[in-house]
Tab-separated table of C-alpha atoms in Angstrom:
chain	number	residue	atom	x	y	z
A	1	MET	CA	-25.454	-24.629	10.995
A	2	ASN	CA	-22.630	-25.224	13.437
A	3	ASP	CA	-20.355	-25.875	10.765
A	4	LEU	CA	-21.283	-22.698	8.727
A	5	ILE	CA	-20.746	-20.650	11.995
A	6	PHE	CA	-17.311	-22.397	12.604
A	7	ILE	CA	-16.321	-21.114	9.180
A	8	LEU	CA	-17.770	-17.701	9.587
A	9	LYS	CA	-15.634	-17.210	12.933
A	10	LYS	CA	-12.551	-17.404	10.584
A	11	CYS	CA	-13.982	-14.533	8.537
A	12	LYS	CA	-12.385	-11.086	9.362
A	13	ILE	CA	-15.659	-9.270	8.971
A	14	PHE	CA	-17.113	-11.488	11.879
A	15	LYS	CA	-14.057	-11.309	14.208
A	16	GLY	CA	-14.885	-11.038	17.874
A	17	LEU	CA	-18.447	-12.157	17.321
A	18	SER	CA	-19.865	-14.893	19.628
A	19	GLU	CA	-21.599	-18.189	18.284
A	20	ARG	CA	-24.856	-16.813	19.503
A	21	GLU	CA	-24.320	-13.447	17.494
A	22	LEU	CA	-23.408	-15.460	14.379
A	23	GLU	CA	-26.491	-17.453	14.821
A	24	ASP	CA	-28.650	-14.311	15.165
A	25	ILE	CA	-26.810	-12.951	11.881
A	26	LEU	CA	-27.781	-16.119	9.901
A	27	LYS	CA	-31.187	-16.080	11.016
A	28	ASN	CA	-31.820	-12.227	9.761
A	29	VAL	CA	-30.053	-12.107	6.569
A	30	SER	CA	-30.745	-13.672	3.244
A	31	TYR	CA	-27.945	-15.570	2.057
A	32	THR	CA	-27.126	-18.193	-0.594
A	33	ILE	CA	-24.421	-20.780	-1.109
A	34	TYR	CA	-22.795	-21.800	-4.351
A	35	ASP	CA	-21.358	-25.478	-4.301
A	36	LYS	CA	-21.687	-26.757	-7.905
A	37	CYS	CA	-17.836	-27.153	-7.764
A	38	LYS	CA	-18.389	-29.805	-5.364
A	39	ASN	CA	-19.623	-32.411	-7.550
A	40	CYS	CA	-17.915	-31.056	-10.870
A	41	ALA	CA	-16.146	-34.199	-12.281
A	42	GLN	CA	-15.608	-32.767	-15.565
A	43	CYS	CA	-13.127	-30.094	-14.682
A	44	LYS	CA	-10.595	-28.874	-12.132
A	45	SER	CA	-11.884	-25.409	-11.877
A	46	CYS	CA	-14.814	-23.403	-13.060
A	47	ILE	CA	-15.300	-19.434	-13.424
A	48	LEU	CA	-17.664	-17.727	-10.885
A	49	ASN	CA	-17.474	-14.547	-12.551
A	50	PHE	CA	-15.753	-12.789	-15.384
A	51	GLU	CA	-14.060	-9.680	-15.471
A	52	GLY	CA	-16.868	-7.087	-16.179
A	53	ASP	CA	-19.545	-8.924	-14.433
A	54	ASN	CA	-21.840	-7.156	-12.089
A	55	CYS	CA	-21.089	-7.321	-8.399
A	56	SER	CA	-24.038	-7.089	-6.078
A	57	LYS	CA	-23.223	-9.233	-3.223
A	58	LEU	CA	-20.290	-10.027	-0.636
A	59	SER	CA	-18.735	-13.358	-1.157
A	60	ILE	CA	-17.187	-15.531	1.652
A	61	VAL	CA	-15.251	-18.669	0.860
A	62	LEU	CA	-16.616	-21.741	2.922
A	63	GLU	CA	-14.554	-24.498	1.348
A	64	GLY	CA	-11.936	-25.011	-1.174
A	65	THR	CA	-10.040	-22.286	-3.200
A	66	VAL	CA	-10.867	-19.379	-5.264
A	67	ASP	CA	-8.351	-17.478	-7.343
A	68	ILE	CA	-8.526	-13.824	-8.595
A	69	GLN	CA	-7.018	-13.650	-11.936
A	70	LYS	CA	-6.212	-11.195	-14.538
A	71	HIS	CA	-6.530	-12.523	-18.008
A	72	TYR	CA	-4.759	-11.065	-21.130
A	73	SER	CA	-5.701	-11.336	-24.690
A	74	ASN	CA	-2.285	-13.051	-25.453
A	75	GLY	CA	-3.266	-15.899	-23.167
A	76	LYS	CA	-1.265	-14.560	-20.047
A	77	ILE	CA	-2.824	-15.151	-16.739
A	78	VAL	CA	-1.698	-13.179	-13.735
A	79	SER	CA	-2.962	-14.484	-10.093
A	80	ILE	CA	-3.754	-11.320	-8.144
A	81	ASN	CA	-4.795	-13.339	-5.063
A	82	THR	CA	-5.723	-16.689	-3.869
A	83	LEU	CA	-8.554	-17.118	-1.322
A	84	THR	CA	-9.316	-19.935	1.133
A	85	ALA	CA	-11.699	-20.627	3.803
A	86	GLY	CA	-13.186	-17.509	5.472
A	87	ASN	CA	-11.590	-15.054	3.143
A	88	THR	CA	-13.953	-12.717	1.340
A	89	PHE	CA	-14.109	-10.971	-2.076
A	90	GLY	CA	-16.426	-8.272	-3.641
A	91	GLU	CA	-16.705	-6.158	-0.423
A	92	ALA	CA	-15.300	-3.108	-1.861
A	93	ILE	CA	-16.806	-3.533	-5.509
A	94	ILE	CA	-20.546	-3.403	-4.265
A	95	PHE	CA	-20.258	-0.065	-2.924
A	96	SER	CA	-18.396	1.232	-6.032
A	97	ASN	CA	-20.065	3.600	-8.625
A	98	GLU	CA	-18.746	1.097	-11.024
A	99	ASN	CA	-19.612	-2.155	-9.422
A	100	THR	CA	-18.279	-4.575	-11.834
A	101	TYR	CA	-15.498	-7.299	-11.237
A	102	PRO	CA	-11.929	-6.005	-12.288
A	103	ALA	CA	-10.833	-9.721	-12.594
A	104	THR	CA	-11.850	-13.092	-13.126
A	105	ILE	CA	-12.922	-15.128	-10.208
A	106	VAL	CA	-12.046	-18.615	-10.415
A	107	ALA	CA	-13.134	-21.803	-8.121
A	108	TYR	CA	-11.445	-25.050	-7.872
A	109	ARG	CA	-13.206	-28.249	-7.201
A	110	GLY	CA	-14.638	-28.802	-3.818
A	111	THR	CA	-15.274	-25.030	-3.483
A	112	LYS	CA	-18.431	-23.585	-1.795
A	113	VAL	CA	-18.958	-19.688	-1.596
A	114	LEU	CA	-21.695	-17.958	0.680
A	115	TYR	CA	-23.163	-14.878	-1.051
A	116	ILE	CA	-24.777	-12.090	1.072
A	117	SER	CA	-26.407	-9.104	-0.665
A	118	LYS	CA	-25.615	-5.461	-0.420
A	119	ASP	CA	-28.516	-4.440	1.347
A	120	ASP	CA	-27.897	-7.080	4.073
A	121	ILE	CA	-24.355	-6.083	4.462
A	122	LEU	CA	-25.630	-2.352	5.036
A	123	SER	CA	-27.749	-3.696	7.596
A	124	LEU	CA	-25.085	-5.576	9.400
A	125	LEU	CA	-22.796	-2.486	9.359
A	126	ASN	CA	-25.075	-1.261	12.111
A	127	ASN	CA	-22.916	-3.372	14.310
A	128	LYS	CA	-19.880	-1.458	15.484
A	129	LYS	CA	-17.779	-4.610	15.681
A	130	ILE	CA	-18.812	-5.669	12.040
A	131	LEU	CA	-18.253	-2.023	10.905
A	132	ASN	CA	-14.717	-1.831	12.342
A	133	ASN	CA	-13.928	-5.255	11.026
A	134	PHE	CA	-15.089	-4.365	7.685
A	135	MET	CA	-13.169	-1.079	7.415
A	136	ASN	CA	-10.035	-2.980	8.806
A	137	LEU	CA	-10.662	-5.720	5.927
A	138	LEU	CA	-10.902	-2.804	3.236
A	139	SER	CA	-7.797	-1.169	4.615
A	140	SER	CA	-5.798	-4.607	4.307
A	141	LYS	CA	-7.031	-5.056	0.586
A	142	ILE	CA	-5.762	-1.727	-0.366
A	143	LEU	CA	-2.246	-2.400	1.070
A	144	THR	CA	-2.309	-5.860	-0.543
A	145	LEU	CA	-3.181	-4.312	-3.913
A	146	ASN	CA	-0.486	-1.561	-3.472
A	147	LYS	CA	2.080	-4.313	-2.855
A	148	LYS	CA	1.044	-6.074	-6.059
A	149	VAL	CA	1.244	-2.806	-7.983
A	150	THR	CA	4.930	-2.519	-6.666
A	151	LEU	CA	5.692	-6.079	-7.614
A	152	LEU	CA	4.331	-5.889	-10.895
A	153	SER	CA	6.289	-2.476	-11.497
A	154	PHE	CA	9.700	-4.322	-11.207
A	155	GLU	CA	11.244	-4.674	-14.599
A	156	SER	CA	13.087	-8.041	-14.235
A	157	LEU	CA	12.021	-11.306	-12.880
A	158	ARG	CA	14.908	-11.385	-10.476
A	159	GLN	CA	13.495	-8.235	-8.808
A	160	LYS	CA	10.133	-9.618	-8.571
A	161	ILE	CA	11.395	-12.653	-6.834
A	162	CYS	CA	13.495	-10.666	-4.422
A	163	TYR	CA	10.591	-8.500	-3.560
A	164	PHE	CA	8.363	-11.512	-2.868
A	165	ILE	CA	11.220	-13.045	-0.852
A	166	LEU	CA	11.817	-9.971	1.385
A	167	SER	CA	7.868	-9.533	1.811
A	168	GLU	CA	7.781	-13.243	3.133
A	169	TYR	CA	11.059	-12.674	5.187
A	170	LYS	CA	9.202	-9.887	6.988
A	171	LYS	CA	6.379	-11.906	7.551
A	172	GLN	CA	8.075	-15.086	8.730
A	173	ASN	CA	10.928	-13.428	10.411
A	174	THR	CA	13.215	-16.384	9.390
A	175	LEU	CA	15.812	-16.878	6.530
A	176	SER	CA	14.189	-20.405	5.831
A	177	LEU	CA	10.947	-19.339	4.176
A	178	HIS	CA	8.015	-21.603	3.866
A	179	LEU	CA	6.399	-21.125	0.491
A	180	PRO	CA	2.768	-20.123	1.148
A	181	MET	CA	1.880	-21.383	-2.382
A	182	SER	CA	2.727	-23.820	-5.166
A	183	LYS	CA	5.667	-22.886	-7.735
A	184	LYS	CA	2.708	-22.556	-10.238
A	185	ALA	CA	0.664	-20.392	-8.209
A	186	LEU	CA	3.947	-18.206	-7.508
A	187	SER	CA	4.482	-17.980	-11.155
A	188	GLU	CA	1.131	-16.739	-11.703
A	189	TYR	CA	1.285	-14.233	-8.721
A	190	LEU	CA	4.625	-12.999	-10.450
A	191	GLY	CA	3.095	-12.980	-13.713
A	192	VAL	CA	5.625	-15.097	-15.701
A	193	GLN	CA	5.514	-18.521	-17.060
A	194	ARG	CA	6.458	-21.320	-14.724
A	195	PRO	CA	9.709	-22.447	-16.773
A	196	SER	CA	10.950	-18.904	-16.599
A	197	LEU	CA	10.458	-18.893	-12.608
A	198	SER	CA	12.363	-22.155	-12.133
A	199	ARG	CA	15.054	-21.113	-14.365
A	200	GLU	CA	15.789	-17.936	-12.485
A	201	LEU	CA	15.537	-19.685	-9.158
A	202	ILE	CA	18.117	-21.816	-10.538
A	203	ASN	CA	20.265	-18.960	-11.329
A	204	MET	CA	19.958	-17.193	-8.122
A	205	LYS	CA	20.927	-20.392	-6.551
A	206	ASN	CA	23.986	-20.632	-8.614
A	207	ASP	CA	24.796	-16.931	-7.791
A	208	ASN	CA	24.687	-18.054	-4.103
A	209	LEU	CA	21.755	-15.708	-3.150
A	210	ILE	CA	19.249	-18.627	-2.288
A	211	ASP	CA	18.882	-22.193	-1.920
A	212	PHE	CA	15.425	-23.848	-2.464
A	213	ASP	CA	13.374	-27.038	-2.716
A	214	ARG	CA	9.812	-27.973	-3.225
A	215	SER	CA	8.216	-25.845	-0.529
A	216	THR	CA	10.994	-23.600	1.049
A	217	ILE	CA	13.465	-21.221	0.152
A	218	LYS	CA	16.429	-20.425	2.089
A	219	ILE	CA	17.837	-16.902	2.079
A	220	ILE	CA	21.609	-16.934	1.860
A	221	ASP	CA	22.560	-13.410	0.843
A	222	LEU	CA	19.960	-11.120	2.493
A	223	GLU	CA	22.033	-7.945	1.766
A	224	HIS	CA	22.522	-8.556	-1.813
A	225	ILE	CA	18.681	-9.520	-2.195
A	226	SER	CA	17.773	-6.322	-0.438
A	227	SER	CA	19.938	-4.480	-2.798
A	228	LEU	CA	18.305	-5.495	-5.765
A	229	ILE	CA	15.128	-3.616	-4.908
A	230	SER	CA	13.923	-0.607	-3.309
A	231	TYR	CA	10.848	0.166	-1.097
């Protein structure tokens, strides 16, 4: 119970709640925990939900990593978002008239997810703190989606990379950026193949726009990078 409360304190929906309040919540809501991935030796990942599956519960990642992916018929996979402990998914879908997953939910080995039903969420929203947190979370998700749409609207890979770099520059406020994801995850986020991403990063390095290694990107010509995209 204490471990579960510790993780839930990281969840934005329960921000500002005391351990006692979280204990009361767990006693009064019906929840289930998915942890089949923990002992899955046959594969590195498994699909929790396919695009089009019904969504009737709010999901909270307790351990591991969950990837929200868009799968296309030609085999292309675009990573929409990567979630870790304390992150949620399904919070907007369960209240939609068309409450089906718009993307595929993939869990990696060692992942545990807590599920809370729609009825229990409605009950929890009587708490003003949780209601405020829930609305803030929905607003943040909308902004994230808008950024993703903007990213995918750029025609060239260089523009997409520049948009990503400038977004991270605004967050980190430094020219030496720590990559928040692996190169493989970044290529999926940008909607391109990893070799294509590697080639373009090398081209940008040769053009003296950036320098990079495995986990960092150093901005060399911020003005030029900014000129390649428009907000």
